PDB file of C-alpha atoms and ligand atoms in Angstrom:
ATOM      1  CA  MET V   1       0.000   0.000   0.000  1.00 93.00           C
ATOM      2  CA  ARG V   2       1.347   3.433  -0.985  1.00 97.00           C
ATOM      3  CA  ILE V   3       0.604   6.127   1.581  1.00 98.00           C
ATOM      4  CA  GLY V   4       0.764   9.735   0.407  1.00 98.00           C
ATOM      5  CA  PHE V   5       1.167  12.379   3.103  1.00 98.00           C
ATOM      6  CA  ILE V   6       0.129  15.905   2.097  1.00 98.00           C
ATOM      7  CA  GLY V   7       1.831  18.185   4.612  1.00 97.00           C
ATOM      8  CA  ALA V   8       4.961  17.082   6.426  1.00 97.00           C
ATOM      9  CA  GLY V   9       4.739  18.947   9.714  1.00 96.00           C
ATOM     10  CA  SER V  10       4.806  17.750  13.298  1.00 95.00           C
ATOM     11  CA  MET V  11       1.802  15.394  13.179  1.00 97.00           C
ATOM     12  CA  VAL V  12       2.626  13.759   9.830  1.00 98.00           C
ATOM     13  CA  GLY V  13       6.247  13.490  10.973  1.00 97.00           C
ATOM     14  CA  ALA V  14       5.179  11.634  14.111  1.00 94.00           C
ATOM     15  CA  ILE V  15       2.906   9.262  12.172  1.00 97.00           C
ATOM     16  CA  ALA V  16       5.425   8.526   9.400  1.00 97.00           C
ATOM     17  CA  ARG V  17       8.286   7.960  11.869  1.00 96.00           C
ATOM     18  CA  GLY V  18       6.041   5.808  14.083  1.00 94.00           C
ATOM     19  CA  ALA V  19       4.896   3.717  11.132  1.00 95.00           C
ATOM     20  CA  VAL V  20       8.475   3.054  10.032  1.00 95.00           C
ATOM     21  CA  ALA V  21       9.580   2.302  13.607  1.00 93.00           C
ATOM     22  CA  ALA V  22       6.738  -0.242  13.781  1.00 92.00           C
ATOM     23  CA  GLY V  23       8.055  -2.005  10.674  1.00 94.00           C
ATOM     24  CA  MET V  24       6.092  -0.390   7.829  1.00 95.00           C
ATOM     25  CA  ASP V  25       8.065   0.082   4.641  1.00 96.00           C
ATOM     26  CA  GLY V  26       9.038   3.781   4.396  1.00 97.00           C
ATOM     27  CA  SER V  27       9.874   3.377   0.717  1.00 97.00           C
ATOM     28  CA  SER V  28       6.120   3.135   0.043  1.00 97.00           C
ATOM     29  CA  PHE V  29       5.551   6.630   1.529  1.00 98.00           C
ATOM     30  CA  LEU V  30       5.108   9.744  -0.594  1.00 98.00           C
ATOM     31  CA  PHE V  31       5.309  13.282   0.750  1.00 98.00           C
ATOM     32  CA  SER V  32       4.420  16.748  -0.463  1.00 97.00           C
ATOM     33  CA  ASP V  33       4.375  20.073   1.319  1.00 95.00           C
ATOM     34  CA  ALA V  34       3.850  23.689   0.455  1.00 89.00           C
ATOM     35  CA  ARG V  35       7.391  25.008   0.670  1.00 86.00           C
ATOM     36  CA  GLY V  36       9.330  21.932  -0.383  1.00 86.00           C
ATOM     37  CA  VAL V  37      11.422  21.878   2.788  1.00 91.00           C
ATOM     38  CA  SER V  38       9.810  19.571   5.336  1.00 95.00           C
ATOM     39  CA  ALA V  39       8.674  16.934   2.800  1.00 97.00           C
ATOM     40  CA  PRO V  40      12.187  16.268   1.397  1.00 97.00           C
ATOM     41  CA  ALA V  41      13.654  16.162   4.908  1.00 97.00           C
ATOM     42  CA  LEU V  42      11.018  13.714   6.161  1.00 97.00           C
ATOM     43  CA  ALA V  43      11.211  11.594   3.005  1.00 98.00           C
ATOM     44  CA  ALA V  44      14.990  11.335   3.410  1.00 97.00           C
ATOM     45  CA  GLU V  45      14.602  10.383   7.068  1.00 97.00           C
ATOM     46  CA  VAL V  46      12.086   7.557   6.531  1.00 97.00           C
ATOM     47  CA  GLY V  47      13.264   6.421   3.090  1.00 98.00           C
ATOM     48  CA  GLY V  48      10.231   7.762   1.233  1.00 98.00           C
ATOM     49  CA  THR V  49       9.767   9.768  -1.972  1.00 98.00           C
ATOM     50  CA  VAL V  50       8.902  13.416  -2.558  1.00 98.00           C
ATOM     51  CA  ALA V  51       5.974  13.988  -4.918  1.00 97.00           C
ATOM     52  CA  SER V  52       6.304  16.908  -7.309  1.00 95.00           C
ATOM     53  CA  SER V  53       2.805  18.173  -6.408  1.00 96.00           C
ATOM     54  CA  ASN V  54      -0.205  17.298  -4.292  1.00 97.00           C
ATOM     55  CA  ASP V  55      -1.991  16.101  -7.422  1.00 97.00           C
ATOM     56  CA  THR V  56       0.901  13.846  -8.481  1.00 97.00           C
ATOM     57  CA  LEU V  57       0.808  12.337  -5.015  1.00 98.00           C
ATOM     58  CA  ALA V  58      -2.963  11.793  -5.355  1.00 98.00           C
ATOM     59  CA  TRP V  59      -2.394   9.787  -8.566  1.00 98.00           C
ATOM     60  CA  GLN V  60       0.167   7.530  -6.934  1.00 97.00           C
ATOM     61  CA  ALA V  61      -1.143   6.863  -3.407  1.00 98.00           C
ATOM     62  CA  ASP V  62      -3.660   4.252  -2.257  1.00 98.00           C
ATOM     63  CA  LEU V  63      -4.238   6.190   0.965  1.00 98.00           C
ATOM     64  CA  ILE V  64      -3.896   9.990   1.029  1.00 98.00           C
ATOM     65  CA  VAL V  65      -3.330  11.518   4.466  1.00 98.00           C
ATOM     66  CA  LEU V  66      -4.439  15.164   4.578  1.00 98.00           C
ATOM     67  CA  GLY V  67      -1.951  16.463   7.159  1.00 98.00           C
ATOM     68  CA  VAL V  68      -2.327  20.198   6.578  1.00 98.00           C
ATOM     69  CA  LYS V  69      -3.908  22.792   8.861  1.00 96.00           C
ATOM     70  CA  PRO V  70      -7.728  22.993   8.685  1.00 96.00           C
ATOM     71  CA  GLN V  71      -7.544  26.512   7.228  1.00 95.00           C
ATOM     72  CA  VAL V  72      -5.685  25.358   4.088  1.00 96.00           C
ATOM     73  CA  GLN V  73      -7.434  22.015   3.658  1.00 97.00           C
ATOM     74  CA  SER V  74     -10.087  23.242   1.178  1.00 97.00           C
ATOM     75  CA  ALA V  75      -7.360  24.642  -1.101  1.00 98.00           C
ATOM     76  CA  VAL V  76      -5.493  21.322  -0.983  1.00 98.00           C
ATOM     77  CA  ILE V  77      -8.686  19.363  -1.749  1.00 98.00           C
ATOM     78  CA  ALA V  78      -9.272  21.667  -4.745  1.00 98.00           C
ATOM     79  CA  GLU V  79      -5.863  20.577  -6.106  1.00 98.00           C
ATOM     80  CA  ILE V  80      -6.569  16.842  -5.799  1.00 98.00           C
ATOM     81  CA  ARG V  81     -10.346  16.485  -6.164  1.00 98.00           C
ATOM     82  CA  SER V  82     -10.464  15.761  -9.878  1.00 98.00           C
ATOM     83  CA  THR V  83      -7.867  12.980  -9.513  1.00 98.00           C
ATOM     84  CA  VAL V  84      -9.481  11.498  -6.414  1.00 98.00           C
ATOM     85  CA  LYS V  85     -12.888  11.441  -8.123  1.00 97.00           C
ATOM     86  CA  GLN V  86     -11.452   9.827 -11.273  1.00 97.00           C
ATOM     87  CA  ARG V  87      -9.770   7.092  -9.235  1.00 97.00           C
ATOM     88  CA  GLY V  88     -13.033   6.155  -7.471  1.00 96.00           C
ATOM     89  CA  GLN V  89     -12.640   3.287  -4.977  1.00 96.00           C
ATOM     90  CA  GLU V  90      -8.918   2.926  -5.782  1.00 97.00           C
ATOM     91  CA  VAL V  91      -7.951   5.650  -3.320  1.00 98.00           C
ATOM     92  CA  ALA V  92      -9.129   6.641   0.159  1.00 98.00           C
ATOM     93  CA  VAL V  93      -8.519   9.953   1.929  1.00 98.00           C
ATOM     94  CA  LEU V  94      -7.744  10.250   5.650  1.00 98.00           C
ATOM     95  CA  SER V  95      -8.010  13.707   7.234  1.00 98.00           C
ATOM     96  CA  ILE V  96      -6.397  14.456  10.584  1.00 98.00           C
ATOM     97  CA  ALA V  97      -7.558  18.088  10.580  1.00 97.00           C
ATOM     98  CA  ALA V  98      -9.379  19.445  13.605  1.00 96.00           C
ATOM     99  CA  GLY V  99     -12.903  20.659  13.003  1.00 95.00           C
ATOM    100  CA  ARG V 100     -13.274  19.585   9.353  1.00 96.00           C
ATOM    101  CA  SER V 101     -16.362  17.365   9.121  1.00 96.00           C
ATOM    102  CA  LEU V 102     -16.841  14.542   6.630  1.00 97.00           C
ATOM    103  CA  GLU V 103     -19.729  16.544   5.169  1.00 96.00           C
ATOM    104  CA  SER V 104     -17.715  19.729   4.633  1.00 96.00           C
ATOM    105  CA  MET V 105     -14.820  17.759   3.115  1.00 97.00           C
ATOM    106  CA  SER V 106     -17.252  15.927   0.786  1.00 97.00           C
ATOM    107  CA  ARG V 107     -18.590  19.324  -0.237  1.00 97.00           C
ATOM    108  CA  ASP V 108     -15.031  20.407  -1.087  1.00 98.00           C
ATOM    109  CA  PHE V 109     -14.530  17.233  -3.148  1.00 97.00           C
ATOM    110  CA  GLY V 110     -17.883  17.829  -4.856  1.00 96.00           C
ATOM    111  CA  ALA V 111     -18.726  14.134  -4.433  1.00 93.00           C
ATOM    112  CA  THR V 112     -18.834  11.372  -1.852  1.00 93.00           C
ATOM    113  CA  VAL V 113     -15.352   9.880  -2.120  1.00 97.00           C
ATOM    114  CA  PRO V 114     -13.910   7.276   0.318  1.00 98.00           C
ATOM    115  CA  LEU V 115     -13.114   9.576   3.216  1.00 98.00           C
ATOM    116  CA  MET V 116     -12.097   9.067   6.852  1.00 98.00           C
ATOM    117  CA  ARG V 117     -11.622  11.467   9.674  1.00 98.00           C
ATOM    118  CA  ALA V 118      -9.110  10.900  12.468  1.00 98.00           C
ATOM    119  CA  MET V 119      -7.924  12.853  15.509  1.00 98.00           C
ATOM    120  CA  PRO V 120      -4.486  11.845  16.790  1.00 98.00           C
ATOM    121  CA  ASN V 121      -2.502  13.744  19.403  1.00 97.00           C
ATOM    122  CA  VAL V 122       1.032  14.988  19.899  1.00 96.00           C
ATOM    123  CA  ASN V 123       1.879  11.937  22.029  1.00 96.00           C
ATOM    124  CA  ALA V 124       2.139  10.091  18.715  1.00 96.00           C
ATOM    125  CA  GLN V 125       5.774  11.248  18.912  1.00 94.00           C
ATOM    126  CA  VAL V 126       6.324   8.663  21.656  1.00 95.00           C
ATOM    127  CA  GLY V 127       3.866   6.072  20.331  1.00 95.00           C
ATOM    128  CA  ALA V 128       1.247   7.058  22.927  1.00 96.00           C
ATOM    129  CA  SER V 129      -1.469   8.837  20.936  1.00 97.00           C
ATOM    130  CA  VAL V 130      -5.087   7.976  21.550  1.00 98.00           C
ATOM    131  CA  THR V 131      -6.616   8.502  18.116  1.00 98.00           C
ATOM    132  CA  ALA V 132     -10.269   8.674  17.070  1.00 98.00           C
ATOM    133  CA  LEU V 133     -11.288   7.247  13.702  1.00 98.00           C
ATOM    134  CA  CYS V 134     -14.527   7.545  11.737  1.00 98.00           C
ATOM    135  CA  PRO V 135     -15.092   6.499   8.086  1.00 98.00           C
ATOM    136  CA  ASN V 136     -17.841   7.703   5.758  1.00 97.00           C
ATOM    137  CA  ASP V 137     -20.318   5.289   4.150  1.00 96.00           C
ATOM    138  CA  VAL V 138     -18.277   4.514   1.035  1.00 97.00           C
ATOM    139  CA  VAL V 139     -14.992   3.583   2.715  1.00 98.00           C
ATOM    140  CA  SER V 140     -14.385  -0.155   2.335  1.00 97.00           C
ATOM    141  CA  ASP V 141     -13.481  -2.315   5.332  1.00 98.00           C
ATOM    142  CA  ALA V 142     -10.023  -2.841   3.800  1.00 97.00           C
ATOM    143  CA  GLN V 143      -9.463   0.921   3.451  1.00 98.00           C
ATOM    144  CA  CYS V 144     -10.583   1.543   7.033  1.00 98.00           C
ATOM    145  CA  GLU V 145      -8.336  -1.233   8.345  1.00 98.00           C
ATOM    146  CA  ALA V 146      -5.410   0.147   6.343  1.00 97.00           C
ATOM    147  CA  ALA V 147      -5.862   3.573   7.962  1.00 98.00           C
ATOM    148  CA  ARG V 148      -6.295   1.986  11.387  1.00 98.00           C
ATOM    149  CA  SER V 149      -3.099  -0.027  11.016  1.00 97.00           C
ATOM    150  CA  VAL V 150      -1.105   3.142  10.208  1.00 97.00           C
ATOM    151  CA  LEU V 151      -2.611   5.037  13.163  1.00 98.00           C
ATOM    152  CA  GLU V 152      -2.053   2.084  15.510  1.00 97.00           C
ATOM    153  CA  THR V 153       1.688   2.405  14.943  1.00 96.00           C
ATOM    154  CA  VAL V 154       1.582   5.599  17.049  1.00 97.00           C
ATOM    155  CA  GLY V 155      -0.799   4.514  19.802  1.00 97.00           C
ATOM    156  CA  SER V 156      -4.320   3.217  20.337  1.00 98.00           C
ATOM    157  CA  VAL V 157      -7.265   3.844  17.997  1.00 98.00           C
ATOM    158  CA  VAL V 158     -10.869   4.264  19.100  1.00 98.00           C
ATOM    159  CA  ASP V 159     -13.906   4.247  16.827  1.00 98.00           C
ATOM    160  CA  ILE V 160     -16.250   7.111  17.630  1.00 98.00           C
ATOM    161  CA  GLU V 161     -19.290   8.638  15.980  1.00 97.00           C
ATOM    162  CA  GLU V 162     -18.499  11.753  14.038  1.00 97.00           C
ATOM    163  CA  LYS V 163     -20.724  13.909  16.233  1.00 97.00           C
ATOM    164  CA  ASP V 164     -18.317  13.244  19.121  1.00 98.00           C
ATOM    165  CA  PHE V 165     -15.214  14.587  17.363  1.00 97.00           C
ATOM    166  CA  PRO V 166     -15.360  18.075  18.974  1.00 97.00           C
ATOM    167  CA  ILE V 167     -15.302  16.708  22.538  1.00 98.00           C
ATOM    168  CA  PHE V 168     -12.781  14.003  21.611  1.00 98.00           C
ATOM    169  CA  THR V 169     -10.550  16.689  20.112  1.00 98.00           C
ATOM    170  CA  ALA V 170     -10.665  18.652  23.375  1.00 98.00           C
ATOM    171  CA  LEU V 171     -10.162  15.623  25.655  1.00 98.00           C
ATOM    172  CA  ALA V 172      -7.392  13.983  23.624  1.00 98.00           C
ATOM    173  CA  GLY V 173      -6.139  16.311  20.874  1.00 98.00           C
ATOM    174  CA  CYS V 174      -5.845  19.547  22.859  1.00 98.00           C
ATOM    175  CA  SER V 175      -5.466  18.244  26.421  1.00 98.00           C
ATOM    176  CA  PRO V 176      -1.736  17.444  26.076  1.00 98.00           C
ATOM    177  CA  ALA V 177      -1.113  21.197  25.819  1.00 98.00           C
ATOM    178  CA  TRP V 178      -3.095  21.736  29.020  1.00 98.00           C
ATOM    179  CA  PHE V 179      -1.228  18.927  30.773  1.00 98.00           C
ATOM    180  CA  PHE V 180       2.048  20.583  29.720  1.00 98.00           C
ATOM    181  CA  GLN V 181       0.657  23.859  31.088  1.00 98.00           C
ATOM    182  CA  MET V 182      -0.031  22.107  34.413  1.00 98.00           C
ATOM    183  CA  ILE V 183       3.451  20.575  34.473  1.00 98.00           C
ATOM    184  CA  ASP V 184       4.892  24.016  33.790  1.00 98.00           C
ATOM    185  CA  ALA V 185       2.904  25.435  36.701  1.00 98.00           C
ATOM    186  CA  PHE V 186       4.192  22.630  38.977  1.00 98.00           C
ATOM    187  CA  GLY V 187       7.666  23.476  37.704  1.00 98.00           C
ATOM    188  CA  ARG V 188       7.232  27.094  38.778  1.00 98.00           C
ATOM    189  CA  ALA V 189       5.901  25.952  42.154  1.00 98.00           C
ATOM    190  CA  GLY V 190       9.039  23.846  42.570  1.00 98.00           C
ATOM    191  CA  VAL V 191      11.179  26.905  41.818  1.00 98.00           C
ATOM    192  CA  LYS V 192       9.224  28.864  44.414  1.00 98.00           C
ATOM    193  CA  TYR V 193      10.330  26.296  46.984  1.00 98.00           C
ATOM    194  CA  GLY V 194      13.971  26.241  45.868  1.00 98.00           C
ATOM    195  CA  LEU V 195      14.154  23.412  43.320  1.00 98.00           C
ATOM    196  CA  LYS V 196      15.545  23.910  39.833  1.00 98.00           C
ATOM    197  CA  LYS V 197      12.849  24.284  37.148  1.00 98.00           C
ATOM    198  CA  ALA V 198      14.080  21.316  35.094  1.00 98.00           C
ATOM    199  CA  GLN V 199      14.116  19.042  38.137  1.00 98.00           C
ATOM    200  CA  SER V 200      10.628  20.174  39.195  1.00 98.00           C
ATOM    201  CA  VAL V 201       9.270  19.576  35.686  1.00 98.00           C
ATOM    202  CA  GLU V 202      10.765  16.085  35.614  1.00 98.00           C
ATOM    203  CA  ILE V 203       9.284  15.232  39.026  1.00 98.00           C
ATOM    204  CA  ALA V 204       5.821  16.572  38.101  1.00 98.00           C
ATOM    205  CA  ALA V 205       5.834  14.817  34.700  1.00 98.00           C
ATOM    206  CA  ALA V 206       6.817  11.494  36.304  1.00 98.00           C
ATOM    207  CA  ALA V 207       4.039  11.901  38.891  1.00 98.00           C
ATOM    208  CA  MET V 208       1.543  12.695  36.107  1.00 98.00           C
ATOM    209  CA  LEU V 209       2.624   9.675  34.055  1.00 98.00           C
ATOM    210  CA  GLY V 210       2.306   7.339  37.049  1.00 98.00           C
ATOM    211  CA  SER V 211      -1.077   8.805  37.967  1.00 98.00           C
ATOM    212  CA  ALA V 212      -2.338   8.282  34.405  1.00 98.00           C
ATOM    213  CA  GLN V 213      -1.095   4.682  34.406  1.00 98.00           C
ATOM    214  CA  LEU V 214      -2.744   3.996  37.772  1.00 98.00           C
ATOM    215  CA  MET V 215      -5.987   5.667  36.632  1.00 98.00           C
ATOM    216  CA  LEU V 216      -6.168   3.471  33.518  1.00 97.00           C
ATOM    217  CA  LYS V 217      -5.529   0.299  35.536  1.00 98.00           C
ATOM    218  CA  ALA V 218      -8.073   1.289  38.208  1.00 98.00           C
ATOM    219  CA  ALA V 219     -10.661   2.345  35.611  1.00 97.00           C
ATOM    220  CA  ALA V 220     -10.385  -1.079  33.950  1.00 97.00           C
ATOM    221  CA  GLU V 221     -11.286  -2.549  37.356  1.00 97.00           C
ATOM    222  CA  GLY V 222     -14.290  -0.227  37.686  1.00 96.00           C
ATOM    223  CA  ALA V 223     -12.810   2.537  39.856  1.00 96.00           C
ATOM    224  CA  ASN V 224     -13.261   6.233  39.151  1.00 96.00           C
ATOM    225  CA  PRO V 225     -10.952   9.203  39.875  1.00 98.00           C
ATOM    226  CA  SER V 226     -12.663   9.915  43.219  1.00 96.00           C
ATOM    227  CA  THR V 227     -11.612   6.478  44.505  1.00 96.00           C
ATOM    228  CA  LEU V 228      -7.977   7.291  43.815  1.00 98.00           C
ATOM    229  CA  ILE V 229      -8.277  10.834  45.173  1.00 98.00           C
ATOM    230  CA  ASP V 230      -9.552   9.335  48.436  1.00 97.00           C
ATOM    231  CA  GLN V 231      -6.568   6.941  48.532  1.00 97.00           C
ATOM    232  CA  VAL V 232      -4.131   9.877  48.388  1.00 98.00           C
ATOM    233  CA  THR V 233      -5.998  12.198  50.719  1.00 98.00           C
ATOM    234  CA  SER V 234      -5.073  11.464  54.346  1.00 97.00           C
ATOM    235  CA  PRO V 235      -7.372  12.865  57.035  1.00 97.00           C
ATOM    236  CA  GLY V 236      -5.960  16.189  58.178  1.00 98.00           C
ATOM    237  CA  GLY V 237      -3.126  15.844  55.639  1.00 98.00           C
ATOM    238  CA  SER V 238      -1.478  18.081  53.085  1.00 98.00           C
ATOM    239  CA  THR V 239      -3.356  16.690  50.057  1.00 98.00           C
ATOM    240  CA  ILE V 240      -6.766  17.765  51.350  1.00 98.00           C
ATOM    241  CA  ALA V 241      -5.335  21.211  52.100  1.00 98.00           C
ATOM    242  CA  GLY V 242      -4.140  21.498  48.510  1.00 98.00           C
ATOM    243  CA  LEU V 243      -7.289  19.906  47.048  1.00 98.00           C
ATOM    244  CA  LEU V 244      -9.553  22.449  48.717  1.00 98.00           C
ATOM    245  CA  ALA V 245      -7.244  25.357  47.845  1.00 98.00           C
ATOM    246  CA  GLY V 246      -7.262  24.195  44.225  1.00 98.00           C
ATOM    247  CA  GLU V 247     -11.056  24.049  44.155  1.00 97.00           C
ATOM    248  CA  GLU V 248     -11.280  27.472  45.815  1.00 98.00           C
ATOM    249  CA  ALA V 249      -9.123  28.809  42.964  1.00 97.00           C
ATOM    250  CA  GLY V 250     -11.514  27.169  40.454  1.00 98.00           C
ATOM    251  CA  LEU V 251      -9.350  24.282  39.190  1.00 97.00           C
ATOM    252  CA  SER V 252     -12.224  22.018  38.008  1.00 97.00           C
ATOM    253  CA  THR V 253     -14.138  24.959  36.552  1.00 98.00           C
ATOM    254  CA  ALA V 254     -11.025  26.177  34.737  1.00 98.00           C
ATOM    255  CA  ILE V 255     -10.575  22.752  33.101  1.00 98.00           C
ATOM    256  CA  VAL V 256     -14.217  22.548  32.004  1.00 98.00           C
ATOM    257  CA  ARG V 257     -13.961  26.113  30.629  1.00 98.00           C
ATOM    258  CA  ALA V 258     -10.891  25.142  28.612  1.00 98.00           C
ATOM    259  CA  VAL V 259     -12.858  22.211  27.152  1.00 98.00           C
ATOM    260  CA  ASP V 260     -15.844  24.504  26.421  1.00 98.00           C
ATOM    261  CA  ALA V 261     -13.572  26.946  24.567  1.00 97.00           C
ATOM    262  CA  ALA V 262     -11.952  24.177  22.502  1.00 97.00           C
ATOM    263  CA  VAL V 263     -15.308  22.561  21.607  1.00 97.00           C
ATOM    264  CA  GLY V 264     -16.738  25.969  20.635  1.00 94.00           C
ATOM    265  CA  HIS V 265     -13.735  26.719  18.450  1.00 93.00           C
ATOM    266  CA  ASP V 266     -13.903  23.294  16.776  1.00 90.00           C
ATOM    267  CA  HIS V 267     -17.501  23.960  15.727  1.00 83.00           C
ATOM    268  CA  ARG V 268     -16.361  27.195  14.053  1.00 79.00           C
ATOM    269  CA  LEU V 269     -13.568  25.494  12.022  1.00 77.00           C
ATOM    270  CA  GLY V 270     -15.957  23.124  10.161  1.00 69.00           C
TER     271      GLY V 270
HETATM  272  N1  LIG X   1      -0.300  19.415  16.375  1.00 94.25           N
HETATM  273  C1  LIG X   1      -1.174  18.638  17.020  1.00 94.25           C
HETATM  274  O1  LIG X   1      -1.041  18.363  18.237  1.00 94.25           O
HETATM  275  C2  LIG X   1      -2.339  18.057  16.284  1.00 94.25           C
HETATM  276  C3  LIG X   1      -2.651  18.458  15.006  1.00 94.25           C
HETATM  277  N2  LIG X   1      -3.723  17.902  14.353  1.00 94.25           N
HETATM  278  C4  LIG X   1      -4.054  18.318  13.016  1.00 94.25           C
HETATM  279  O2  LIG X   1      -2.982  17.923  12.180  1.00 94.25           O
HETATM  280  C5  LIG X   1      -2.896  18.814  11.077  1.00 94.25           C
HETATM  281  C6  LIG X   1      -1.445  19.244  10.908  1.00 94.25           C
HETATM  282  O3  LIG X   1      -1.038  19.907  12.089  1.00 94.25           O
HETATM  283  P1  LIG X   1       0.509  20.081  12.442  1.00 94.25           P
HETATM  284  O4  LIG X   1       1.263  18.880  12.023  1.00 94.25           O
HETATM  285  O5  LIG X   1       0.543  20.526  13.847  1.00 94.25           O
HETATM  286  O6  LIG X   1       0.867  21.304  11.471  1.00 94.25           O
HETATM  287  P2  LIG X   1       2.266  21.780  10.901  1.00 94.25           P
HETATM  288  O7  LIG X   1       2.174  23.252  10.702  1.00 94.25           O
HETATM  289  O8  LIG X   1       3.396  21.246  11.732  1.00 94.25           O
HETATM  290  O9  LIG X   1       2.330  21.067   9.477  1.00 94.25           O
HETATM  291  C7  LIG X   1       1.531  21.474   8.394  1.00 94.25           C
HETATM  292  C8  LIG X   1       2.224  21.030   7.119  1.00 94.25           C
HETATM  293  O10 LIG X   1       1.365  21.348   6.025  1.00 94.25           O
HETATM  294  C9  LIG X   1       2.186  21.844   4.959  1.00 94.25           C
HETATM  295  N3  LIG X   1       1.351  22.591   4.026  1.00 94.25           N
HETATM  296  C10 LIG X   1       0.778  23.827   4.171  1.00 94.25           C
HETATM  297  N4  LIG X   1       0.102  24.161   3.070  1.00 94.25           N
HETATM  298  C11 LIG X   1       0.227  23.117   2.193  1.00 94.25           C
HETATM  299  C12 LIG X   1      -0.225  22.868   0.875  1.00 94.25           C
HETATM  300  N5  LIG X   1      -0.978  23.755   0.216  1.00 94.25           N
HETATM  301  N6  LIG X   1       0.117  21.696   0.288  1.00 94.25           N
HETATM  302  C13 LIG X   1       0.882  20.783   0.935  1.00 94.25           C
HETATM  303  N7  LIG X   1       1.353  20.966   2.195  1.00 94.25           N
HETATM  304  C14 LIG X   1       1.025  22.114   2.800  1.00 94.25           C
HETATM  305  C15 LIG X   1       3.257  22.648   5.660  1.00 94.25           C
HETATM  306  O11 LIG X   1       4.367  22.908   4.809  1.00 94.25           O
HETATM  307  C16 LIG X   1       3.577  21.700   6.833  1.00 94.25           C
HETATM  308  O12 LIG X   1       4.502  20.725   6.424  1.00 94.25           O
HETATM  309  C17 LIG X   1      -3.843  19.977  11.376  1.00 94.25           C
HETATM  310  O13 LIG X   1      -4.967  19.873  10.557  1.00 94.25           O
HETATM  311  C18 LIG X   1      -4.211  19.808  12.828  1.00 94.25           C
HETATM  312  O14 LIG X   1      -5.544  20.200  13.083  1.00 94.25           O
HETATM  313  C19 LIG X   1      -4.482  16.913  14.915  1.00 94.25           C
HETATM  314  C20 LIG X   1      -4.205  16.469  16.163  1.00 94.25           C
HETATM  315  C21 LIG X   1      -3.148  17.021  16.977  1.00 94.25           C
HETATM  316  O1  LIG X   2      -4.873  23.138  18.194  1.00 94.25           O
HETATM  317  C1  LIG X   2      -5.423  22.507  17.302  1.00 94.25           C
HETATM  318  O2  LIG X   2      -6.321  23.007  16.630  1.00 94.25           O
HETATM  319  C2  LIG X   2      -5.019  21.076  17.011  1.00 94.25           C
HETATM  320  C3  LIG X   2      -6.156  20.140  17.260  1.00 94.25           C
HETATM  321  C4  LIG X   2      -5.738  19.279  18.389  1.00 94.25           C
HETATM  322  C5  LIG X   2      -4.401  19.706  18.685  1.00 94.25           C
HETATM  323  N1  LIG X   2      -3.993  20.645  17.894  1.00 94.25           N
END
């Protein structure tokens, strides 16, 4: 299977590197980008080929990954739509763009072509993305499985209904940035109490990683976050002091507001 990546930025880079690290053949990858800088560099790194244009790539690939920003996606689809329509079931398109619905992309293509929508996250760089996937009605099982197998090289894949993409994008696509923001805040707190910033960041990140691992294990056994919070919170201890101070400062509300803002923005990108 030839995979053609349009756009060769951070997300496509993570997916292409992850796929090759997982044993996929990089020589079957094609790349194109707007400025002709990142595509040649990525192609050289993974052993792939640079396509001379987005349309050339669309002629050659079996699976086209639209890895450009949502704001330029319509222009890219305009360049490839005639080719994609001519090729019919021979080629499927996988979009990783935030906010771009299957319906709006079909409108850009001017036809219902085999089209899938996915939402990975930046943790793909370490093989730990949780990625949503949703095909349209004309994607074959083989095409969907081909896309899934590429995405699974950089983490887990969950099938969700398309209506749930905005909240999934907030909870999984955007949340890494908010977790980094939290780690940065812990880092500053460490500095306040005399630790070096780098050391504080490392300690907070390790604590966050362990907490996430424990949460996933406990959730699989039916526990919820409150159960674990109670396990940490000793009567009269320092955790309850911090927990209540955090709530007084609006920690939970701040997180829900961040999600609200991301979901609202996603609806406007469509
Ligand atoms: N960065 C993230 O954490 C996530 C990003 N996404 C989505 O992934 C997509 C790509 O995002 P990033 O990799 O962060 O962006 P990026 O800015 O790192 O990469 C975009 C790439 O598109 C190329 N490009 C721009 N115009 C083009 C054109 N006309 N033809 C061909 N290539 C063109 C650029 O040269 C660049 O290589 C976006 O749609 C974004 O919504 C999805 C999940 C997470
Ligand atoms: O900020 C964005 O729009 C994209 C979607 C998820 C992560 N980055």
